[in-house]
Each structure stands twice: as structure tokens, then as C-alpha cells.
PDB file of C-alpha atoms and ligand atoms in Angstrom:
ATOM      1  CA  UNK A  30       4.537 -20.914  -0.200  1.00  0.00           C
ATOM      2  CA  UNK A  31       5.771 -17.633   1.531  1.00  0.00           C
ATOM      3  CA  UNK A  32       4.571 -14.587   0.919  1.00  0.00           C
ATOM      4  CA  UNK A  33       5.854 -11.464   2.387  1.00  0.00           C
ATOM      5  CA  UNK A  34       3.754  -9.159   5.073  1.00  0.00           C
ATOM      6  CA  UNK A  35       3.708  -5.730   4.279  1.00  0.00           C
ATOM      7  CA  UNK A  36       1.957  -2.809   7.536  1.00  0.00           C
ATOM      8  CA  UNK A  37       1.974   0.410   5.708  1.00  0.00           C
ATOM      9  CA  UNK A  38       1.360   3.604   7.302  1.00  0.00           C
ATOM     10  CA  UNK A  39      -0.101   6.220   4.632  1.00  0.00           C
ATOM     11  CA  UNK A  40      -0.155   9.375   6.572  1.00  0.00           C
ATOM     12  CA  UNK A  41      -2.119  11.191   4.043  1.00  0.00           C
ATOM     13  CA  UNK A  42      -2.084  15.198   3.879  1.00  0.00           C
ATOM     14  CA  UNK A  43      -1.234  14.677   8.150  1.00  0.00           C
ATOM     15  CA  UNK A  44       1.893  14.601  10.028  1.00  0.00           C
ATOM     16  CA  UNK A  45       5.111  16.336  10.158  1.00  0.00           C
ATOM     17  CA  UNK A  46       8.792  16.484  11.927  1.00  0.00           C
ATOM     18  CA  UNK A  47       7.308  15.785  14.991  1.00  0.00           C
ATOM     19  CA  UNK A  48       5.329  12.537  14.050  1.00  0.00           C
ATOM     20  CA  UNK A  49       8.899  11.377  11.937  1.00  0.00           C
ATOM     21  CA  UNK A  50      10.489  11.774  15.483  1.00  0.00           C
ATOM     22  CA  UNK A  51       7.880  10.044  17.444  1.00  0.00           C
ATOM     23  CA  UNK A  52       7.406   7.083  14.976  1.00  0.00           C
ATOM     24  CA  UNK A  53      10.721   6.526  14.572  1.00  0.00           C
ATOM     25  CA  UNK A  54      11.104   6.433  18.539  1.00  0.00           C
ATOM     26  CA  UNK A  55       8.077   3.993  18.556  1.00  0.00           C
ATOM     27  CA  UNK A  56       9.524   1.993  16.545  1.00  0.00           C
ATOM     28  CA  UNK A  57      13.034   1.257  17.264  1.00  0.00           C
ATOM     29  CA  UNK A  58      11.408  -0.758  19.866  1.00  0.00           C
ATOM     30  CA  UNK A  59       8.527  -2.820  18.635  1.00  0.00           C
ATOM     31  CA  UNK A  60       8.919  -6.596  18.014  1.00  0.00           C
ATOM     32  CA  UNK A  61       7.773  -8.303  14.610  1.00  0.00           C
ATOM     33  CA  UNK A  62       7.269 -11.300  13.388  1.00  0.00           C
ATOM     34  CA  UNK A  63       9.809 -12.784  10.709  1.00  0.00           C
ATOM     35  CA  UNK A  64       9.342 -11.660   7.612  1.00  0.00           C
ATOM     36  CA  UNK A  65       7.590  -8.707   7.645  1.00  0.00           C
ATOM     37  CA  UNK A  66       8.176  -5.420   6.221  1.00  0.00           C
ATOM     38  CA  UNK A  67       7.235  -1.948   8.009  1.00  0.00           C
ATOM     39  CA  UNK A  68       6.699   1.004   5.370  1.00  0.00           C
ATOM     40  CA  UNK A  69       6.341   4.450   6.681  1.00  0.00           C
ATOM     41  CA  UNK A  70       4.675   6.653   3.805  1.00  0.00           C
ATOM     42  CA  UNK A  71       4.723  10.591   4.588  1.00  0.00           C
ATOM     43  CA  UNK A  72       4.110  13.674   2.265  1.00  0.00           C
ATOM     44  CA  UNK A  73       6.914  14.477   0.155  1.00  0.00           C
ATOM     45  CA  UNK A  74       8.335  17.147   2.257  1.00  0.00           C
ATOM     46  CA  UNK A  75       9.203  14.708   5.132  1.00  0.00           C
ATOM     47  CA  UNK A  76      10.584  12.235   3.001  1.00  0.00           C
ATOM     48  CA  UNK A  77      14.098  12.729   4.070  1.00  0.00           C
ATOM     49  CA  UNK A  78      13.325  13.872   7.486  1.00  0.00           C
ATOM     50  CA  UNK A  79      12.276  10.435   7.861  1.00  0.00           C
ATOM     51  CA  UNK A  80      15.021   9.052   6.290  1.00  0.00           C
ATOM     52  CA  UNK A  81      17.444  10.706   8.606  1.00  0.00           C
ATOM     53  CA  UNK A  82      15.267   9.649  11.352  1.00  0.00           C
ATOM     54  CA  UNK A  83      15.857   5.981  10.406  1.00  0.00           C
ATOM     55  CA  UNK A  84      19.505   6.469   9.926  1.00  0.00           C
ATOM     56  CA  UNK A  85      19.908   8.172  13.261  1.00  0.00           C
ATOM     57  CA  UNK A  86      17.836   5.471  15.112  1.00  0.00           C
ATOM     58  CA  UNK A  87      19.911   2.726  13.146  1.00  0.00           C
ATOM     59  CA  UNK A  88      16.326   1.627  11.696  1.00  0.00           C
ATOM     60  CA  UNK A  89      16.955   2.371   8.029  1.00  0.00           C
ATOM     61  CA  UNK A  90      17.712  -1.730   7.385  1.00  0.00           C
ATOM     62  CA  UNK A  91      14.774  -2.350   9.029  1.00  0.00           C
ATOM     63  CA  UNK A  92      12.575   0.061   8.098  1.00  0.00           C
ATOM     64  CA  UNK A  93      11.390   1.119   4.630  1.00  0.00           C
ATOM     65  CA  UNK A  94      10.023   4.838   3.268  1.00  0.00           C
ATOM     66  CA  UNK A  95       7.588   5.161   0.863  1.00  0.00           C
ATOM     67  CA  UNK A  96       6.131   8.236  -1.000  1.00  0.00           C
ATOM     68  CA  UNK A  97       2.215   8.555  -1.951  1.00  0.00           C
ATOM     69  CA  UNK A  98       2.307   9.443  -5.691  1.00  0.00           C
ATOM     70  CA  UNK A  99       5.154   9.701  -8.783  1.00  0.00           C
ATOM     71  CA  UNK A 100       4.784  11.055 -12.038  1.00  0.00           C
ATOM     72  CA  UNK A 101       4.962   8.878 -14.870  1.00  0.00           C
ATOM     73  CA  UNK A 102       7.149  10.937 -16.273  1.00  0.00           C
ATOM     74  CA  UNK A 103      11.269  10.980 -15.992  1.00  0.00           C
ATOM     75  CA  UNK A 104      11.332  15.055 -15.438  1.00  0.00           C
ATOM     76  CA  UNK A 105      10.436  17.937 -17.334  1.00  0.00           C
ATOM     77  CA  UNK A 106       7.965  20.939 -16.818  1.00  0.00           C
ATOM     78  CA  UNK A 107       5.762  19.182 -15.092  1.00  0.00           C
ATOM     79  CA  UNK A 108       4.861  22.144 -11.992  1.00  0.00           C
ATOM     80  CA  UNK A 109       4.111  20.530  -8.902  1.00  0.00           C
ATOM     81  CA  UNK A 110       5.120  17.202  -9.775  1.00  0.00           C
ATOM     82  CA  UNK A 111       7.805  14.669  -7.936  1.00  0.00           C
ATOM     83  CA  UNK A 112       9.699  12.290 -10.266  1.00  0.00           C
ATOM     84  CA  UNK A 113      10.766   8.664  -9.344  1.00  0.00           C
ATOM     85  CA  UNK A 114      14.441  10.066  -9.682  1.00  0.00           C
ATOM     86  CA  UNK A 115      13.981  12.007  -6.564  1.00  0.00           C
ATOM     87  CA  UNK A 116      12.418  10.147  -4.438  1.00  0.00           C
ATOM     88  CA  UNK A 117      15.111   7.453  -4.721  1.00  0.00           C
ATOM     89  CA  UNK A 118      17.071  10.585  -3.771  1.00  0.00           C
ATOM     90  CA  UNK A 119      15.351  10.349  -0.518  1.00  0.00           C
ATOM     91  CA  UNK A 120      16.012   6.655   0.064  1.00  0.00           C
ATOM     92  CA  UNK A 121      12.417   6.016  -0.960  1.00  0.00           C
ATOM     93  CA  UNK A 122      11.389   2.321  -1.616  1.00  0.00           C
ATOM     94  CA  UNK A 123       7.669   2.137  -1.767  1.00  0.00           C
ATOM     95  CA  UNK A 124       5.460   4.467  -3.425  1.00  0.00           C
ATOM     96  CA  UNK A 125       1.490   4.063  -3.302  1.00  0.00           C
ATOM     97  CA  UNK A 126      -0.320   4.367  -6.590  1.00  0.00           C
ATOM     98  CA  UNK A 127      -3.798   4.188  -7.571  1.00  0.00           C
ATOM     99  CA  UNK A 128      -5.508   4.879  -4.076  1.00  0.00           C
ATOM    100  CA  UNK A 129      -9.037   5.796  -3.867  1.00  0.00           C
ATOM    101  CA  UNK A 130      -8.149   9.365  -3.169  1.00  0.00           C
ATOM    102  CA  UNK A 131      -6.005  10.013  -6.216  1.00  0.00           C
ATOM    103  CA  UNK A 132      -8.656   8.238  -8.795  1.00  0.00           C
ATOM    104  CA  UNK A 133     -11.548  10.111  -7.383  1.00  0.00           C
ATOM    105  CA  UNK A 134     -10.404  13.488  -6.451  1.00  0.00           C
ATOM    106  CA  UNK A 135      -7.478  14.168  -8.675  1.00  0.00           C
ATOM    107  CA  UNK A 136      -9.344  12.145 -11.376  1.00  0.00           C
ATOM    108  CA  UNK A 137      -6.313  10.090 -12.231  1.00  0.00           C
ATOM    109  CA  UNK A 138      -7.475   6.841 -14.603  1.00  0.00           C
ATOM    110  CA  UNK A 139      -6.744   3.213 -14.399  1.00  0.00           C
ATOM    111  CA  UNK A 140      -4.317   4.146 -17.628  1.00  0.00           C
ATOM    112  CA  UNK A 141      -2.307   6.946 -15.977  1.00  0.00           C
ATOM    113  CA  UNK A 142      -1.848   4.320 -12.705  1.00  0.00           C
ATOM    114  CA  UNK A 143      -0.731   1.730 -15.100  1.00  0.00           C
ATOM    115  CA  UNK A 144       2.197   4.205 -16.071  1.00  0.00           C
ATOM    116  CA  UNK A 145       3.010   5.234 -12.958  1.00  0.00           C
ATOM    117  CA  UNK A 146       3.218   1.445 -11.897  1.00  0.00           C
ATOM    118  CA  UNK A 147       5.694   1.111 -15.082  1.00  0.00           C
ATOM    119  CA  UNK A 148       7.747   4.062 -14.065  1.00  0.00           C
ATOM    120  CA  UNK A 149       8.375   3.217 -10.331  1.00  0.00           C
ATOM    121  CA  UNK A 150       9.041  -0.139 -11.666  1.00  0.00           C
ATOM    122  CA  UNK A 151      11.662   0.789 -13.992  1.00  0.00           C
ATOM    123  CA  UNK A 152      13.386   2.969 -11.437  1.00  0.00           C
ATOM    124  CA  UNK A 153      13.281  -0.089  -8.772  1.00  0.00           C
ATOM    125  CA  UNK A 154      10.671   1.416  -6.406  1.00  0.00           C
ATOM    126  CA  UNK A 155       7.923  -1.000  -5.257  1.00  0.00           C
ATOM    127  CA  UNK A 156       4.158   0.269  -6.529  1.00  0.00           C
ATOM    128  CA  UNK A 157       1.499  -0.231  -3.834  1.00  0.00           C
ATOM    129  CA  UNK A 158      -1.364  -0.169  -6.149  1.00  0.00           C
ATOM    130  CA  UNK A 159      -4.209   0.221  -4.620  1.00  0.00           C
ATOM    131  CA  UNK A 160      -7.801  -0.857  -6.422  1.00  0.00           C
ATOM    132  CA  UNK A 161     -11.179  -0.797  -4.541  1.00  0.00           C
ATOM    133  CA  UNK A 162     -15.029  -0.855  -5.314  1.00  0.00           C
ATOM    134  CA  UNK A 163     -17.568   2.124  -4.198  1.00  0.00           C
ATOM    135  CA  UNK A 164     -20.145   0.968  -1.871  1.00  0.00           C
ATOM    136  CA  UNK A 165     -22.593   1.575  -4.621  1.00  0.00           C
ATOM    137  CA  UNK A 166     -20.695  -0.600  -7.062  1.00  0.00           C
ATOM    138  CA  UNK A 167     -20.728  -3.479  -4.104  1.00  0.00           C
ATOM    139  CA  UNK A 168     -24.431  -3.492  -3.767  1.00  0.00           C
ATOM    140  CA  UNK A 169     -25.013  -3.938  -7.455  1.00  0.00           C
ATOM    141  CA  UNK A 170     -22.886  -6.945  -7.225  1.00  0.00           C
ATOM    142  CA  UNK A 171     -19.883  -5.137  -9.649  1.00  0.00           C
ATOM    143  CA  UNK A 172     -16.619  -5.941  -7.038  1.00  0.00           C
ATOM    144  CA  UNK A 173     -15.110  -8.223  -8.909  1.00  0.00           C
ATOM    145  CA  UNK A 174     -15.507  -5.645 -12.294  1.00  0.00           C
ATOM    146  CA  UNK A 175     -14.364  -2.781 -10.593  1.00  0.00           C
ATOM    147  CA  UNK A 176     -11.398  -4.385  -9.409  1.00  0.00           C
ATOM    148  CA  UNK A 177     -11.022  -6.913 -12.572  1.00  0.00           C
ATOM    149  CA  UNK A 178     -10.798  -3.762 -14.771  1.00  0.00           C
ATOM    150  CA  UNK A 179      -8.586  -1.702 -12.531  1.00  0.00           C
ATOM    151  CA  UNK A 180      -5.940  -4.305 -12.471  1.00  0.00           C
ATOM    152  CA  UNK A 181      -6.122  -5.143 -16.375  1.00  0.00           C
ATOM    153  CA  UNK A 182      -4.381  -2.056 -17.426  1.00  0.00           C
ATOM    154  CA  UNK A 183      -1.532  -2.497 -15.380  1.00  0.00           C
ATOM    155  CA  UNK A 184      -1.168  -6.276 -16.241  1.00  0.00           C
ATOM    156  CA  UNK A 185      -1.529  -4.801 -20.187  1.00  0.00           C
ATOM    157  CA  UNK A 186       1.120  -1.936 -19.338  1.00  0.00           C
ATOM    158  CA  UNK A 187       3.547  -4.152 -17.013  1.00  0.00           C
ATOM    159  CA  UNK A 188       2.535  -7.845 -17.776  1.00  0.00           C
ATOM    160  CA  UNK A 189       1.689 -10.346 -15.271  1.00  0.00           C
ATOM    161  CA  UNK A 190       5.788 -11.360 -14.106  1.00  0.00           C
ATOM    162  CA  UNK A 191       6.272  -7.576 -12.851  1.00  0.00           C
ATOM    163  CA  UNK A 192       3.556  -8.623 -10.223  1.00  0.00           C
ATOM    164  CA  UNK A 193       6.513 -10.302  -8.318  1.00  0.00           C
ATOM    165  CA  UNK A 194       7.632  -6.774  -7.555  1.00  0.00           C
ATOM    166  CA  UNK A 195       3.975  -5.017  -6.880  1.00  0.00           C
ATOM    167  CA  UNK A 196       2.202  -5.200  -3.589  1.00  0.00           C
ATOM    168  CA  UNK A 197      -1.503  -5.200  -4.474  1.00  0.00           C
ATOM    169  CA  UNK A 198      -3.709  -3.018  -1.659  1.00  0.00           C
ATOM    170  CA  UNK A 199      -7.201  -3.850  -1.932  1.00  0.00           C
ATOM    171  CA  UNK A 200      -9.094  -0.860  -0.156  1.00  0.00           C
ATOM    172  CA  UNK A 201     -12.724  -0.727  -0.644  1.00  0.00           C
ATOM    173  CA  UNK A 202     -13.567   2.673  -0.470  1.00  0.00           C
ATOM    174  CA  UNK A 203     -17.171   2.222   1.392  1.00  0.00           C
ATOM    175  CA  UNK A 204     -14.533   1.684   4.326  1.00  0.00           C
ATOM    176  CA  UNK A 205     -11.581   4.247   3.894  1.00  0.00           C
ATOM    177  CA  UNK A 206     -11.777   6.738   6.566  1.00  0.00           C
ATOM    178  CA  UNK A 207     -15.665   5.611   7.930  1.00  0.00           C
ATOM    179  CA  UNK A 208     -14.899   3.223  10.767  1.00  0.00           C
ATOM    180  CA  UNK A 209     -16.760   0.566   8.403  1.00  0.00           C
ATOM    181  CA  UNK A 210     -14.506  -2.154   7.964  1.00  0.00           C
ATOM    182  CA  UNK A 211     -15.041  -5.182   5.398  1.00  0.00           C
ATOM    183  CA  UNK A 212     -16.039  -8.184   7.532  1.00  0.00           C
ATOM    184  CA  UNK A 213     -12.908 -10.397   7.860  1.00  0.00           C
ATOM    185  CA  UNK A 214     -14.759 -13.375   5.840  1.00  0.00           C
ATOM    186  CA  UNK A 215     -16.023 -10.391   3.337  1.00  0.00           C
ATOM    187  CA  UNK A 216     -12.004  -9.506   2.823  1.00  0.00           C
ATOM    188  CA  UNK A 217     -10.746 -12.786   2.554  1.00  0.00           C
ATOM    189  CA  UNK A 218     -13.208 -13.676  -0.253  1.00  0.00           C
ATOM    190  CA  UNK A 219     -12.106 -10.208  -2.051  1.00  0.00           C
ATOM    191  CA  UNK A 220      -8.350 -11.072  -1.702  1.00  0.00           C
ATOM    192  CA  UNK A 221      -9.130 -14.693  -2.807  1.00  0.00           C
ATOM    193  CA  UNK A 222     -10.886 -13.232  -5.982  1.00  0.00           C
ATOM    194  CA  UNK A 223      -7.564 -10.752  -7.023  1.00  0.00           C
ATOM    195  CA  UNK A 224      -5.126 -14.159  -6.451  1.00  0.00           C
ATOM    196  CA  UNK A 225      -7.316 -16.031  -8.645  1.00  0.00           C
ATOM    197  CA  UNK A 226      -7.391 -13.727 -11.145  1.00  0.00           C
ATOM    198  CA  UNK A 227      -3.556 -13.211 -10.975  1.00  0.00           C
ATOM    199  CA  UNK A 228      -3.492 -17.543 -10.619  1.00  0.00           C
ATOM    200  CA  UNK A 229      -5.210 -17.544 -14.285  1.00  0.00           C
ATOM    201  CA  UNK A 230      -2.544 -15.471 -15.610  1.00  0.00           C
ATOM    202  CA  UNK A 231       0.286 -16.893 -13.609  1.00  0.00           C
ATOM    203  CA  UNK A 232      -0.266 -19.379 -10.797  1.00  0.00           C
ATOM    204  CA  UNK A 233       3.576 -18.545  -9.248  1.00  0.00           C
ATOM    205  CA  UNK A 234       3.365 -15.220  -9.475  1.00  0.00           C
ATOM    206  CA  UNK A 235       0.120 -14.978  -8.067  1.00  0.00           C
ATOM    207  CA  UNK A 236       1.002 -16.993  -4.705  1.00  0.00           C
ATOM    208  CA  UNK A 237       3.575 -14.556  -4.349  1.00  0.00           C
ATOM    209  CA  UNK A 238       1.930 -10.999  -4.780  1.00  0.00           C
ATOM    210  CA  UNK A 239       0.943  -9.393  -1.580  1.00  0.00           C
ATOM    211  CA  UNK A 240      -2.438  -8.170  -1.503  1.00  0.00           C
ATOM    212  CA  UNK A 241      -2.731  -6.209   2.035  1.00  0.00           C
ATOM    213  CA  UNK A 242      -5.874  -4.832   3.134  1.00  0.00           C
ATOM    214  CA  UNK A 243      -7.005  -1.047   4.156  1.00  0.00           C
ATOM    215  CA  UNK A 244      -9.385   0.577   5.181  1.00  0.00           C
ATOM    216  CA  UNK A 245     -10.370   1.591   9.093  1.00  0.00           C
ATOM    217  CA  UNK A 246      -8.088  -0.838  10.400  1.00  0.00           C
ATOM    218  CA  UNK A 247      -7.538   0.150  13.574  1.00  0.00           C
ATOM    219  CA  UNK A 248      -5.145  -1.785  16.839  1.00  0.00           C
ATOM    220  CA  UNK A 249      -8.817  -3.755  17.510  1.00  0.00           C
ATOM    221  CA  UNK A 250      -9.770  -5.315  13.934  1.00  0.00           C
ATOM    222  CA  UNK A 251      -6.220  -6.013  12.691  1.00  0.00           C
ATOM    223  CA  UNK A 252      -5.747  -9.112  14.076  1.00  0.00           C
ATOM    224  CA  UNK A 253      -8.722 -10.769  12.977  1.00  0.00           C
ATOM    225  CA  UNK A 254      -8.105  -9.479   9.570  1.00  0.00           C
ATOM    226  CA  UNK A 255      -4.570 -10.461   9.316  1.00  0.00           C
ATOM    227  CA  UNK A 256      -5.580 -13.972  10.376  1.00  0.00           C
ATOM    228  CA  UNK A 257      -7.419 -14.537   7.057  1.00  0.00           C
ATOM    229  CA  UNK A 258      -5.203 -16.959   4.719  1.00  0.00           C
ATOM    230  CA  UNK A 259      -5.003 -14.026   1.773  1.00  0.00           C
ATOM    231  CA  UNK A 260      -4.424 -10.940   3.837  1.00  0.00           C
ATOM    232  CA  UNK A 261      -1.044 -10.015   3.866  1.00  0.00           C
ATOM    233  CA  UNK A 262      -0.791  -6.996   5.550  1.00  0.00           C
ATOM    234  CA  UNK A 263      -2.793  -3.814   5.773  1.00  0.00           C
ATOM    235  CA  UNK A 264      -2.465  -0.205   4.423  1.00  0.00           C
ATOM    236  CA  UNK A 265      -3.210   1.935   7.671  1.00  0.00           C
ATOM    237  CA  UNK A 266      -4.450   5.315   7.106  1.00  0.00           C
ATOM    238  CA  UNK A 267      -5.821   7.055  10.311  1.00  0.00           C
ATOM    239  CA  UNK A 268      -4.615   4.614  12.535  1.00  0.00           C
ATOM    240  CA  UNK A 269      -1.274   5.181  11.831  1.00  0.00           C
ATOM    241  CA  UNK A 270      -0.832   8.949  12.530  1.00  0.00           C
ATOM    242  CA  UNK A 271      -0.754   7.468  16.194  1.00  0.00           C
ATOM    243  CA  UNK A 272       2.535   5.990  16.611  1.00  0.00           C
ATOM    244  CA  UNK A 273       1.141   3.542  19.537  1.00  0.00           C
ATOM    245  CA  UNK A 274      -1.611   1.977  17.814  1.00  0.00           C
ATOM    246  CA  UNK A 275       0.473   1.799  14.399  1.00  0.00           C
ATOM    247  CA  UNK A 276       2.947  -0.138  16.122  1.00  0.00           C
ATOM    248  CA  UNK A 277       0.411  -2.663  17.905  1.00  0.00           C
ATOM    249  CA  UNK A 278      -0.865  -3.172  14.075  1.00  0.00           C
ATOM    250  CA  UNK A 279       2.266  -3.829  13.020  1.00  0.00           C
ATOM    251  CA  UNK A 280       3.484  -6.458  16.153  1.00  0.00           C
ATOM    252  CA  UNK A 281      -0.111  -8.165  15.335  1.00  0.00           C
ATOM    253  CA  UNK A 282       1.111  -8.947  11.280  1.00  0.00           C
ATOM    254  CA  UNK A 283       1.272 -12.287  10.887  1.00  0.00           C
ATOM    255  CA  UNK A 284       4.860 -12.481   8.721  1.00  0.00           C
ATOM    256  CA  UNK A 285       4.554 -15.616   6.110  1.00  0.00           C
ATOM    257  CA  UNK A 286       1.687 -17.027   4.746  1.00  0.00           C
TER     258      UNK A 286
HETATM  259  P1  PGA B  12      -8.062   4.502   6.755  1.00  0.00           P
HETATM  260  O1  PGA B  12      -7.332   4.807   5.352  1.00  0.00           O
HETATM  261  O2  PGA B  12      -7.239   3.484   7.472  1.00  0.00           O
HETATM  262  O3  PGA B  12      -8.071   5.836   7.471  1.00  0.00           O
HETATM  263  O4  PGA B  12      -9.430   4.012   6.446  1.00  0.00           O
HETATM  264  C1  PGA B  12      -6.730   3.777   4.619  1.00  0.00           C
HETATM  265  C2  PGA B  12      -6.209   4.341   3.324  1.00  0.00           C
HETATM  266  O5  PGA B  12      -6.854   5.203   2.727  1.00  0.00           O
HETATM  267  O6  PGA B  12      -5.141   3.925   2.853  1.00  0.00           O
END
């Protein structure tokens, strides 16, 4: 079975025109592997920066955009808020829902994700959803909870055959941002645990779904973690506001599974 790789760079509240330029440069010469998929996810405002970028450097077949957050919403007087509708204005393919960030500091619930997930769906953008366990919530042995009841919403809101069209990002978030990565064995048994829990819904489906992982990978760890039979790919957050070492973790994906 062949699964798709997914590297995706989520440059957070960082960057600007000058890392758009710089990537872009970077990466109109990097070699991949078959079958794997680069996603470059800035703030909103350099959505289409980027996207001229990629037409300009003849990347924009090779390279894909993605957006951090959408509103579940189609549009409306919603202040402050970006719809799908516009970012498929800006040639945007991917957008990342659910991350750590979003749940904990902008309080958004496994219910308001799930509806995002349906609205980027229904306007043909790919969800990265990303679900993750606190460190506290590892140590009292609730992993497979946590993430078992952040996915459940989505499958209720979506249903399990949509999955061919999410990319799953399991992030624990002991490791976002800290340098403390999950062991390689510790991932793999993580990622196993979300495919089996997809495989009881839908076997097919669940051989298909990337699940990439994130958190502190850096140009040293990726390989290692790549190498593991259920990683598909990571979600790089610090390490990829350096254009160098983002395109090292990309050249080190491993491209089908
Ligand atoms: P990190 O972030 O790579 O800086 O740990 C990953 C993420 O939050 O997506």
C-alpha cells in the first residue's frame, strides 16, 4: 500500500516577504523522493506573496500553500476572520486545523475543529488536523483518550471515507517548541494507535491517511523519525523558518510507505 509523504512547514506568527523569497529560492533546487508533497504554510498576509513566489520560480506544480486556520463559516460578520473562499483565492491547498496552539490558547474545541475540517473539505482544501496529548495527560497513561476523543468528532461530523482527503498530524504537545522530541519507537507506537483506530472504522481508508509527525523535528532527528513504518511526514514548526534545514527535512522524507 502507498501512502503519500507530506513535510509541512508551519511558520507560525514568524516570517515574511523575505523568508517567501528565500524559501522559494531554497527550494527550486532541492531533490525529493517520489511521491512526496512539500507544503509551505505562512500567515495569511503572505499567502499570495508565496503564491507568486511559486509561480515566478515555476514551483507552483510542485509546491503546495497552505493557510493555518479557516472559519467554519462561508462569510459573514465574522471580524477578523478568513473564509475557505479566500484562501482558495490565494491558490491555497492545505490548511492546518486543530493544532495545539489554536485548542489551548484561542480555546477552540474538538467540535468547532470538526467544522472547520467539514468546511475546508467541502471547499476542496486538504485539513491538516492536528491532535496531541499534554505531557501531563501522557504520564497518567490518557494518550490514546486524548487523541481517541479528539478524532471522534470529526469522524461524527465528516465520517470515516472523508479521511481519504485529511492528513492526520499527530503533535504531542510535551514536544512542540521544547527541543523534546517523542522517541522514534515512542512515535511509531502513537501513529500505529491512530491507524488502528481509523483500521476499525475502515481498514482502506485507514492505510491510506497520512499521519505525519511534529514536534522539534529538526535536520538531525528527521530521519530517524521518518524511518518508522507509520510516519509519513512531519509538521515542522521552528525548523522550518530556516530555509536550509527545512529543505534537508524535506530531501530526508521517505516518499511511499
Ligand atoms: P516545532 O512546532 O517544530 O517548533 O516543535 C511544530 C508545530 O507546532 O507544528
Amino acid at each position: 500500500m502507498k501512502r503519500q509523504s507530506i513535510v509541512a512547514a508551519n511558520w507560525k506568527m514568524n516570517g515574511g516577504f523575505a523568508l517567501v523569497e528565500e524559501m522559494s529560492e531554497r527550494l527550486a533546487h532541492i531533490s525529493l523522493q517520489e511521491s512526496v508533497n512539500v507544503v509551505v504554510c505562512p500567515s495569511f498576509p503572505f499567502l499570495s506573496a508565496l503564491s507568486h513566489s511559486f509561480i515566478q520560480h515555476e514551483l507552483a506544480d510542485t509546491f503546495a500553500i497552505g493557510a493555518q486556520n479557516v472559519n467554519e463559516f462561508d462569510s459573514g460578520a465574522y471580524t477578523g476572520e478568513v473564509s475557505a473562499d479566500m484562501l482558495k483565492a490565494c491558490n491555497v491547498q492545505y490548511v492546518i486545523l486543530g493544532h495545539s496552539e489554536r485548542r489551548s490558547i484561542y480555546k477552540e474545541t474538538s467540535t468547532q475543529v470538526a467544522h472547520k475540517v467539514k468546511q475546508a473539505l467541502e471547499n476542496g482544501l486538504t485539513p491538516i488536523l492536528c491532535i496531541g496529548e499534554s505531557e501531563a495527560e501522557r504520564m497518567a497513561e490518557q494518550t490514546e483518550t486524548v487523541l481517541a476523543a479528539q478524532l471522534q468528532p470529526v469522524i461524527d461530523e465528516v465520517g470515516i471515507s472523508a479521511f481519504a482527503n485529511i492528513v492526520i498530524a499527530y503533535e504531542p504537545v510535551w514536544a512542540i517548541g521544547t527541543g523534546k522530541t517523542a522517541s522514534p519507537a515512542m512515535a511509531q507506537e502513537t501513529h500505529q494507535f491512530i491507524r488502528t483506530f481509523l483500521a476499525e472504522l475502515d481498514a482502506n481508508i485507514a492505510q491510506k491517511t497520512p499521519v505525519l509527525y511534529g514536534g522539534s523535528v529538526n535536520a538531525k532527528n528527521c530521519e530517524e523519525l521518518f524511518a518508522q513504518a507509520d510516519i509519513d511526514g512531519g509538521l515542522i514548526g521552528g525548523a522550518s523558518l530556516k530555509a536550509d534545514e527545512f529543505t534537508v527535512i524535506c530531501s530526508a522524507a521517505k516518499g511511499t510507505n
